[in-house]
Tab-separated table of C-alpha atoms in Angstrom:
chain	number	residue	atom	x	y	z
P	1	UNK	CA	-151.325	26.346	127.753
P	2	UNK	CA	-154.772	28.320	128.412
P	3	UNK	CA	-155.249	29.185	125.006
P	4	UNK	CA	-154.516	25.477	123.947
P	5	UNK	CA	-157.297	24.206	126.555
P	6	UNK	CA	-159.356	27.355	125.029
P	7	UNK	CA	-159.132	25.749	121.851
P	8	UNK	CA	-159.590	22.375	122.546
P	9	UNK	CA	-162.845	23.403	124.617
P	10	UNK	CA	-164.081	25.719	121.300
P	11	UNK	CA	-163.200	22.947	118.671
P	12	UNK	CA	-165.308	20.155	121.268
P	13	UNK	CA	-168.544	22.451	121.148
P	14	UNK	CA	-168.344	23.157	117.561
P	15	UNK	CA	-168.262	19.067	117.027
P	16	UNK	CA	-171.170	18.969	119.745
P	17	UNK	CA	-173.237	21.928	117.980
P	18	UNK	CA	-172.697	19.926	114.541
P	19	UNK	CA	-173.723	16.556	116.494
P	20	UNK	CA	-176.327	18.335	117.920
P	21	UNK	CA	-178.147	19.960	114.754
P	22	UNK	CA	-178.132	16.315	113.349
P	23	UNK	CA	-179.576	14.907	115.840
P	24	UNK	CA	-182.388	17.413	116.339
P	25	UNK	CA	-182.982	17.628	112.750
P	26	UNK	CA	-183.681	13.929	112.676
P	27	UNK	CA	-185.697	13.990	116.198
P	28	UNK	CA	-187.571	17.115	115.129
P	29	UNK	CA	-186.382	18.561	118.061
P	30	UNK	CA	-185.010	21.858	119.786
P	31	UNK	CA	-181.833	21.878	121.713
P	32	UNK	CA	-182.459	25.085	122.654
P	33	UNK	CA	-185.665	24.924	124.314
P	34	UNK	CA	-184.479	21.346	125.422
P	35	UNK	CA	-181.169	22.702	128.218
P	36	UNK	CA	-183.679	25.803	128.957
P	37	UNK	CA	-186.565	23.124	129.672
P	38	UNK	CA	-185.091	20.837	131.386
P	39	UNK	CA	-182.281	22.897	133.470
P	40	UNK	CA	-182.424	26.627	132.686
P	41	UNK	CA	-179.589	28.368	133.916
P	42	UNK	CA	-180.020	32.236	134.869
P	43	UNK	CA	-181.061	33.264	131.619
P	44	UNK	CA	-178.705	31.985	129.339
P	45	UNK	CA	-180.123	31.595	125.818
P	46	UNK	CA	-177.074	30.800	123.714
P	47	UNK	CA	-177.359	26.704	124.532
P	48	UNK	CA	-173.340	25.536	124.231
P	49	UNK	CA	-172.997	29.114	126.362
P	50	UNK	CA	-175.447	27.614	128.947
P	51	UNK	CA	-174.652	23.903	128.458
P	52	UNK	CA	-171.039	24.870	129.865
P	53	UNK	CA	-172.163	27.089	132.613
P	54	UNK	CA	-174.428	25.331	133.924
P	55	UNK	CA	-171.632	22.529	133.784
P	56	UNK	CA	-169.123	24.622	135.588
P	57	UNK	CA	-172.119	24.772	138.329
P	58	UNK	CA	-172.266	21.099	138.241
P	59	UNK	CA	-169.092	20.411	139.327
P	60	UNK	CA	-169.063	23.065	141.927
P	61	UNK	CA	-172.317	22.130	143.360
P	62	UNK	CA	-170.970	18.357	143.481
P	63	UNK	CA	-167.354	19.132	144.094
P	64	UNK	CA	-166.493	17.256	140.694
P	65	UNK	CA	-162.423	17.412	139.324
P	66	UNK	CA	-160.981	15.931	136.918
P	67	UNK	CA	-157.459	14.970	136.715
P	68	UNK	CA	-156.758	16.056	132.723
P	69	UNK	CA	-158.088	18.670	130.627
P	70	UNK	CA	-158.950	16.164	128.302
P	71	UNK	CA	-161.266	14.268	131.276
P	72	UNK	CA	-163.060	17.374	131.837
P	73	UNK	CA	-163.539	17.694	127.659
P	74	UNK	CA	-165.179	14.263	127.752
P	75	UNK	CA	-167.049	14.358	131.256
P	76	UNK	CA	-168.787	17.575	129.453
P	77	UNK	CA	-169.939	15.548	126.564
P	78	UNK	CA	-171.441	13.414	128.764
P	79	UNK	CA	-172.881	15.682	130.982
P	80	UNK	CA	-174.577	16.977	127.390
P	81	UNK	CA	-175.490	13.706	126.163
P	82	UNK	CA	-177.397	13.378	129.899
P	83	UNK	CA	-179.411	16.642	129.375
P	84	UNK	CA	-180.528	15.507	125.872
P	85	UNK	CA	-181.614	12.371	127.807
P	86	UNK	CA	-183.223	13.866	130.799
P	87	UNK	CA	-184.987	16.102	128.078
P	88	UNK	CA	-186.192	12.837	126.284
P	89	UNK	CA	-187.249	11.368	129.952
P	90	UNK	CA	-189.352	14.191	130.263
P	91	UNK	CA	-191.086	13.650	127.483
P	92	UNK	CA	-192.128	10.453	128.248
P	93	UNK	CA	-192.651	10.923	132.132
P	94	UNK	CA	-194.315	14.366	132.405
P	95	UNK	CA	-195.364	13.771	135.705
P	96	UNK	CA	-191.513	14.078	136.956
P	97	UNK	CA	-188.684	16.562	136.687
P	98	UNK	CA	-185.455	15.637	135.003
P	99	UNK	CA	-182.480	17.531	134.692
P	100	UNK	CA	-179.139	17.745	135.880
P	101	UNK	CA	-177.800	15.670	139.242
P	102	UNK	CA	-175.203	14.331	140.411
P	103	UNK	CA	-174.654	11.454	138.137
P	104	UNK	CA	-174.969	13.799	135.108
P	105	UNK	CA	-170.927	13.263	134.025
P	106	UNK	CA	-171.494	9.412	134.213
P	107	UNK	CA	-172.634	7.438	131.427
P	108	UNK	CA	-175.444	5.012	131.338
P	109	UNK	CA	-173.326	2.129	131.484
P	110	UNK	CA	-171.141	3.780	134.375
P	111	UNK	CA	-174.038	4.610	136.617
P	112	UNK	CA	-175.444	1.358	136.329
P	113	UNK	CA	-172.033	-0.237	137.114
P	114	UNK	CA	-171.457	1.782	139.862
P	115	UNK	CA	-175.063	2.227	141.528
P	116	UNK	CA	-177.257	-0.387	139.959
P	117	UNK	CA	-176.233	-3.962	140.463
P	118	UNK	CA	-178.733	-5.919	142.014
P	119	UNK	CA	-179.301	-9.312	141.862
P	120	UNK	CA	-182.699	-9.651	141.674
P	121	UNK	CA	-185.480	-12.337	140.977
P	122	UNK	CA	-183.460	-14.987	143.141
P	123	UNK	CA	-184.477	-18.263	143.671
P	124	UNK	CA	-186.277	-18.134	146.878
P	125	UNK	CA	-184.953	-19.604	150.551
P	126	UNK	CA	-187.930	-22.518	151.250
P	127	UNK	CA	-188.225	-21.103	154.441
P	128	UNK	CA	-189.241	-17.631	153.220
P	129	UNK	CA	-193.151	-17.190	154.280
P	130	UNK	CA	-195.759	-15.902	151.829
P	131	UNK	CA	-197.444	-13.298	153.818
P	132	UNK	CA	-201.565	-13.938	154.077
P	133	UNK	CA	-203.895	-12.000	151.499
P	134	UNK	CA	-204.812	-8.873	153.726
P	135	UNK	CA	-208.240	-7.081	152.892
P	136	UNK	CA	-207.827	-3.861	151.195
P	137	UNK	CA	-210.656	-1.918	151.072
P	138	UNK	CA	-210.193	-0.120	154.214
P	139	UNK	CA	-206.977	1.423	153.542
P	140	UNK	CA	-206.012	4.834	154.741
P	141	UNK	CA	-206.309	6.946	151.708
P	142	UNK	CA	-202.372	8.113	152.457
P	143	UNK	CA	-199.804	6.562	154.596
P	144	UNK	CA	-196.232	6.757	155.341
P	145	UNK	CA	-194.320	5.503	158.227
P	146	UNK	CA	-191.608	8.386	158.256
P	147	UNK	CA	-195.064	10.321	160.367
P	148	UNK	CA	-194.710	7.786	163.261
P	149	UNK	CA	-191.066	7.989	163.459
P	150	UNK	CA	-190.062	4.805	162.215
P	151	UNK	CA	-187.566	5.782	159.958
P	152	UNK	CA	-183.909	6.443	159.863
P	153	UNK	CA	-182.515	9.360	157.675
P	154	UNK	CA	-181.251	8.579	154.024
P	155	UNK	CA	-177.940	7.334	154.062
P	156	UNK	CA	-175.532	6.623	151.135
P	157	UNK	CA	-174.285	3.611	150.052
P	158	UNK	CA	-171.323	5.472	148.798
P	159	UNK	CA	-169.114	5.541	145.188
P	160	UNK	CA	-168.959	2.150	143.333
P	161	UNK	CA	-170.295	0.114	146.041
P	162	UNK	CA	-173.463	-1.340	145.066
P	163	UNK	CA	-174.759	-2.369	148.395
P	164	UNK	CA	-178.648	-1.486	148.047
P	165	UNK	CA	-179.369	-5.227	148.934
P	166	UNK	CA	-178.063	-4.343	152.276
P	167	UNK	CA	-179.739	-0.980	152.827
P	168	UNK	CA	-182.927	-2.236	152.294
P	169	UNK	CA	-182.781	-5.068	154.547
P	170	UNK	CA	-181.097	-2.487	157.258
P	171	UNK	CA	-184.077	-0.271	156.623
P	172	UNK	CA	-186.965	-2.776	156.799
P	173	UNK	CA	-185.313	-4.546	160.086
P	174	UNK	CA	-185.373	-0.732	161.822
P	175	UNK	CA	-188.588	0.167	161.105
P	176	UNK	CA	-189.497	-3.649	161.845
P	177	UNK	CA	-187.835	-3.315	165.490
P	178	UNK	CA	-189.596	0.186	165.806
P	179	UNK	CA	-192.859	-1.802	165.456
P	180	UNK	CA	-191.897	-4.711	167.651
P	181	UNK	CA	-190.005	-2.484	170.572
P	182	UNK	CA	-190.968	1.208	170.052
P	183	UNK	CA	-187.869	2.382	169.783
P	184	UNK	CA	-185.835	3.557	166.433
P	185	UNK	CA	-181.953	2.336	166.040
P	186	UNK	CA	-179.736	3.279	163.073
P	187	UNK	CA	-178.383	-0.405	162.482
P	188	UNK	CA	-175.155	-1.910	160.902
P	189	UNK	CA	-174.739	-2.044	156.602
P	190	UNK	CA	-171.438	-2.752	156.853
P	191	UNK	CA	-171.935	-5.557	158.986
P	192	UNK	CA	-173.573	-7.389	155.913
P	193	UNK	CA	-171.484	-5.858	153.457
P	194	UNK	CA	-168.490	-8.014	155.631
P	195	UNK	CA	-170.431	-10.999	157.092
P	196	UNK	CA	-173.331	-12.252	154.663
P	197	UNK	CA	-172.098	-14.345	152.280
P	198	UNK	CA	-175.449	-16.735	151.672
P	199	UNK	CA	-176.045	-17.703	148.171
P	200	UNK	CA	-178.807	-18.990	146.694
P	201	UNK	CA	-179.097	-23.402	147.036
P	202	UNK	CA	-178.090	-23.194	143.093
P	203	UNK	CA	-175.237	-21.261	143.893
P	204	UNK	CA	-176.529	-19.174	141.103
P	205	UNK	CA	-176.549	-15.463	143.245
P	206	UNK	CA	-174.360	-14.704	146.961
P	207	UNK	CA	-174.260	-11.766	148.884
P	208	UNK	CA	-170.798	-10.099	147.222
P	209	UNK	CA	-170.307	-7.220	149.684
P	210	UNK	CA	-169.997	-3.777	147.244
P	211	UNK	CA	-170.105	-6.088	144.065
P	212	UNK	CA	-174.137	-6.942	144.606
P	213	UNK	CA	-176.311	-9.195	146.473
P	214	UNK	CA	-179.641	-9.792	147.716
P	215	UNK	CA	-182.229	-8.629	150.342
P	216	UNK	CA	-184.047	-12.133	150.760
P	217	UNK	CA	-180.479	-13.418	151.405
P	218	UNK	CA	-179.714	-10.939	153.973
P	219	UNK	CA	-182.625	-11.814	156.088
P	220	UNK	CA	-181.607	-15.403	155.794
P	221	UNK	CA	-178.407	-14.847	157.551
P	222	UNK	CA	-179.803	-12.148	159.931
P	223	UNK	CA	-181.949	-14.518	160.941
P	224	UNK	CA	-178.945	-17.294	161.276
P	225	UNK	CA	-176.476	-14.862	163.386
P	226	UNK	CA	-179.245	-13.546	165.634
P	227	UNK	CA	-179.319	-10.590	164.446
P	228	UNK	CA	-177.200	-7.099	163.717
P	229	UNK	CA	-175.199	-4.272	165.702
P	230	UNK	CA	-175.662	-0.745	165.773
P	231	UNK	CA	-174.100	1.498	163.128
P	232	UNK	CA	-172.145	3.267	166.085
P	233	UNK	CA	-170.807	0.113	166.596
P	234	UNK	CA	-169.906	-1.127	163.270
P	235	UNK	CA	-169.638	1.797	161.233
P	236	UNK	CA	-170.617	1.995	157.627
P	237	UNK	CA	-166.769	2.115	155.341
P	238	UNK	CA	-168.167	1.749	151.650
P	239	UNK	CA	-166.055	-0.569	151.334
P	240	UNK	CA	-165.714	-4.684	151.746
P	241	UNK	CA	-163.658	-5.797	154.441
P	242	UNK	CA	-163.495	-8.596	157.135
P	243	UNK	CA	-166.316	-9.078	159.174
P	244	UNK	CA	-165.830	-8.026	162.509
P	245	UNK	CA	-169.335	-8.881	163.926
P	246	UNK	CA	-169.967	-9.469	167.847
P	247	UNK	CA	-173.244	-11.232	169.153
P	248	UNK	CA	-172.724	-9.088	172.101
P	249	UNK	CA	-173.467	-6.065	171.027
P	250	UNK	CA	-176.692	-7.376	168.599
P	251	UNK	CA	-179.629	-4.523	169.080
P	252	UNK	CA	-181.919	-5.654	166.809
P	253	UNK	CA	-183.196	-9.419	165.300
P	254	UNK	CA	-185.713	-11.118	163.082
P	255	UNK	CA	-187.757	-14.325	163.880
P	256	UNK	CA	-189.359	-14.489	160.105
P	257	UNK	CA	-189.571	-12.652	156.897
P	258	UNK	CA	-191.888	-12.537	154.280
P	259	UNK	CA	-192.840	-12.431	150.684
P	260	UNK	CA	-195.755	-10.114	149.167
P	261	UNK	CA	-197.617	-11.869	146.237
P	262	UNK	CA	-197.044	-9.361	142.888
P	263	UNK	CA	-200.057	-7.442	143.660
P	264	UNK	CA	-199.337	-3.691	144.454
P	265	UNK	CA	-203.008	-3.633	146.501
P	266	UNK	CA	-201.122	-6.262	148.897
P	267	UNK	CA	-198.181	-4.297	149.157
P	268	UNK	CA	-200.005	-0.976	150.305
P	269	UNK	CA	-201.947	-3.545	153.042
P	270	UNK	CA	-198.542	-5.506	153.867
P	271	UNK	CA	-196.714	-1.693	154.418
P	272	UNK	CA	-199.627	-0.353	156.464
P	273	UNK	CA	-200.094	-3.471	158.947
P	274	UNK	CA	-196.256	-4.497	159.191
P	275	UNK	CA	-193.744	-2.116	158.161
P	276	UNK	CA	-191.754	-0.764	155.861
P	277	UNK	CA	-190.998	-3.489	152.338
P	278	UNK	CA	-187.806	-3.746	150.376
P	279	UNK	CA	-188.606	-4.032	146.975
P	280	UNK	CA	-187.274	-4.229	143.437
P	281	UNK	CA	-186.780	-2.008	140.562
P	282	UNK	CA	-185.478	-0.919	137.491
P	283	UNK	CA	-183.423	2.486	138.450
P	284	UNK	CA	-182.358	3.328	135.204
P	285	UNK	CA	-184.466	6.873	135.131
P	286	UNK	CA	-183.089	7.687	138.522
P	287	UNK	CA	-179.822	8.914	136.368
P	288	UNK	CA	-181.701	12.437	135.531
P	289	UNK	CA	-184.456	12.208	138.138
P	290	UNK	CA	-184.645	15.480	140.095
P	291	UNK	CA	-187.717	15.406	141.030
P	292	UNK	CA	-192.294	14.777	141.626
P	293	UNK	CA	-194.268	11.291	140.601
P	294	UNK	CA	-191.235	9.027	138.911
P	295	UNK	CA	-193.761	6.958	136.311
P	296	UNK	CA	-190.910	5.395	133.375
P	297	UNK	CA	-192.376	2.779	130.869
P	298	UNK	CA	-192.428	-0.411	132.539
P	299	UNK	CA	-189.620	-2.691	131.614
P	300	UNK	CA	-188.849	-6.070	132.752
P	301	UNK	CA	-185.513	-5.635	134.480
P	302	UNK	CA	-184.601	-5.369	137.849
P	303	UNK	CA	-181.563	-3.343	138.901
P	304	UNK	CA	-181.489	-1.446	142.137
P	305	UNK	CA	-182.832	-2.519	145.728
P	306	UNK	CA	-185.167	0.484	147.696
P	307	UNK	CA	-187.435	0.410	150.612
P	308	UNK	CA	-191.082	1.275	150.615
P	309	UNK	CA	-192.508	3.943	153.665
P	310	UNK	CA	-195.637	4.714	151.921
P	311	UNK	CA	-198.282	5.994	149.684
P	312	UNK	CA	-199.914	9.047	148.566
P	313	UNK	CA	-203.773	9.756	147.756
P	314	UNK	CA	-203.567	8.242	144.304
P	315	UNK	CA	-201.412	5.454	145.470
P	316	UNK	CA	-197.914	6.373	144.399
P	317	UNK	CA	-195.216	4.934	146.369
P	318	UNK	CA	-192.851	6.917	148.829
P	319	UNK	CA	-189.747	5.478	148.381
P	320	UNK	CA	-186.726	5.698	150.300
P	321	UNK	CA	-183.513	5.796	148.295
P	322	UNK	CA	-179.999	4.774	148.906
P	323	UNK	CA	-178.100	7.657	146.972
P	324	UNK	CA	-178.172	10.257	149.922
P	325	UNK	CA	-180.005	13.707	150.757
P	326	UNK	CA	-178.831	14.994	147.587
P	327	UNK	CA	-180.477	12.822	145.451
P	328	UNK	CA	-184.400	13.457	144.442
P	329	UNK	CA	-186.609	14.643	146.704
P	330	UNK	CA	-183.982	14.788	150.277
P	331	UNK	CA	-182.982	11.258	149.157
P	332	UNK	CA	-186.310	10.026	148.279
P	333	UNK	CA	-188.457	10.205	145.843
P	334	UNK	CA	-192.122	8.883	144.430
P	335	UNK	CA	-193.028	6.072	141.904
P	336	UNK	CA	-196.441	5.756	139.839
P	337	UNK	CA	-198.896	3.103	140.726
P	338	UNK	CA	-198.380	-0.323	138.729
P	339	UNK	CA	-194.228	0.233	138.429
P	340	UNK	CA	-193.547	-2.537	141.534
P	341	UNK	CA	-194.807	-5.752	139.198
P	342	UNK	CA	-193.948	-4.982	135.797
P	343	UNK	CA	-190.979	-7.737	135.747
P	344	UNK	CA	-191.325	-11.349	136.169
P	345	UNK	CA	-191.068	-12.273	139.889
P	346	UNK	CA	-190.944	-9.290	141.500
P	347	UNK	CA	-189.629	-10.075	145.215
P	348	UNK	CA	-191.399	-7.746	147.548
P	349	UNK	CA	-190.376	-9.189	151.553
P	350	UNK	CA	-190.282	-7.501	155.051
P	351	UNK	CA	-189.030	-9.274	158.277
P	352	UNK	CA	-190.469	-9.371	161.481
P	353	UNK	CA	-188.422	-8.569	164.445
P	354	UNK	CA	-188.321	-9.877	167.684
């Protein structure tokens, strides 16, 4: 039985090598240097030597199983597909590291499915407030709300439940009651994931629980119910069930939200003077990003929901993340100047609390 996985394992990286020395031949370039680049492993220079150590620290690191031999043959032919990719990311984004993390045995498609699904660029409530054109030429040079305590730690939206819509309207509303009351309370996810249901007036885009929805649609019904409970007291499951919200035990509401115009000047001004924003992007790099200033080619999707805390000295964004403290930089991680408006419609909001 071990030699037979042996040789299954030997014959798959002889195919890969092959695969490989095409590819690189037509790319004009190195696998070698590319896994010792990108995520060197203690020396290792043979790469299908390193490749499968460094996947065997993978899965330990992550606690990753598999329930087959023939699983774990494929999930490693992903995870090397993903380093030939993060290698190609860092090509093209120099100014961030790429390698190996936790999504690195899921495919494109997969991680999208299962972290990415965000409905974005919905038609708009015709209540929802265009915030005023704020002067900007008095900005702090750096700012970031995490140094006033008005931020809650990174949390995780958990496996195949894409409910980013809902953790950035949670983490707008705290920082939003922080400003309003002084004091900072983790709030409820899960009450959204089970209560808000709003769709757009087309019908077009509803908040689905773990299967998607919308931040500008979860301020709509905070703003109906009155507001939202603690996390202690309506814990966050991962999963959609039946909403079990009482109006007794509300600690936090919102009296107005608003939309930025698609000018990334106005968001730094909007951040500074109200609070934290929930904004949109296109997380498709965040697959291999490990790490530094996150600057991908501007593309004009929208995919993933993430809440803004601040800005550095040459205006990248400090960005809070959904994916827990093991993903980028403790859970967050930073985004070039001029990659918040490169869609149509970008829908940048905050609320105001009470």
């Amino acid at each position: 039985m071990v030699a037979s996985s042996l040789f299954s394992l030997l014959f798959l990286l002889l195919i890969i090598s092959l695969f490989s020395t095409a590819l690189t031949s037509m790319h004009g370039l190195n696998d070698h240097s590319l896994i010792q680049q990108v995520v060197s492993y203690d020396g290792h220079d043979d790469l299908l030597t390193s490749a499968y150590h460094q996947f065997s620290a993978f899965k330990e690191k992550y606690n990753k199983t598999y329930l087959t031999q023939e699983e774990d043959d494929y999930r490693f032919g992903v995870f090397m597909s993903n380093l030939r990719q993060a290698r190609r990311n860092q090509i093209l984004d120099p100014t961030a590291i790429h390698g190996v993390t936790k999504f690195s045995d899921l495919t494109p498609s997969e991680f999208r499915s299962q972290y990415l699904r965000f409905d974005g660029q919905t038609q708009l409530p015709k209540h929802l407030k265009t915030a005023p054109i704020l002067p900007t030429n008095n900005l702090p040079p750096t700012f970031d709300w995490r140094d006033d305590g008005a931020v809650t730690g990174v949390k995780f939206q958990g496996y195949e439940c894409n409910a980013c819509w809902a953790f950035i309207s949670i983490a707008t509303l705290e920082t939003a009651h922080f400003v309003a009351n002084g004091q900072l309370v983790d709030m409820s996810e899960q009450q959204l994931l089970d209560c808000s249901d709003e769709c757009t007036y087309d019908k077009r885009i509803c908040n689905r629980g773990c299967q998607g929805g919308n931040h500008v649609l979860a301020y709509r019904y905070m703003l109906n119910v009155g507001g939202v409970e603690a996390t202690k007291d309506y814990p966050y499951t991962g999963i959609d069930g039946s909403c079990k919200f009482d109006k007794n035990k509300i600690v936090a509401s919102i009296y107005e939200f608003n939309d930025i115009i698609a000018d990334e000047d106005q968001y730094a001004a909007n951040l500074v003077e109200y609070g934290t924003i929930a904004v949109e992007v296109n997380g498709d790099a965040l697959q291999t990003y490990t790490g530094g200033i996150l600057c991908p080619p501007c593309v004009d999707t929208y995919n993933h929901g993430v809440t803004l805390v601040g800005y550095g000295s040459d205006r990248h964004w400090i960005i809070k993340n959904s994916f827990g403290t093991n993903f980028g930089e403790n859970g967050y991680y930073r985004l070039c100047k001029g990659r918040l408006t490169c869609g149509k419609n970008p829908v940048a909001a905050f609320p105001l609390s009470a």
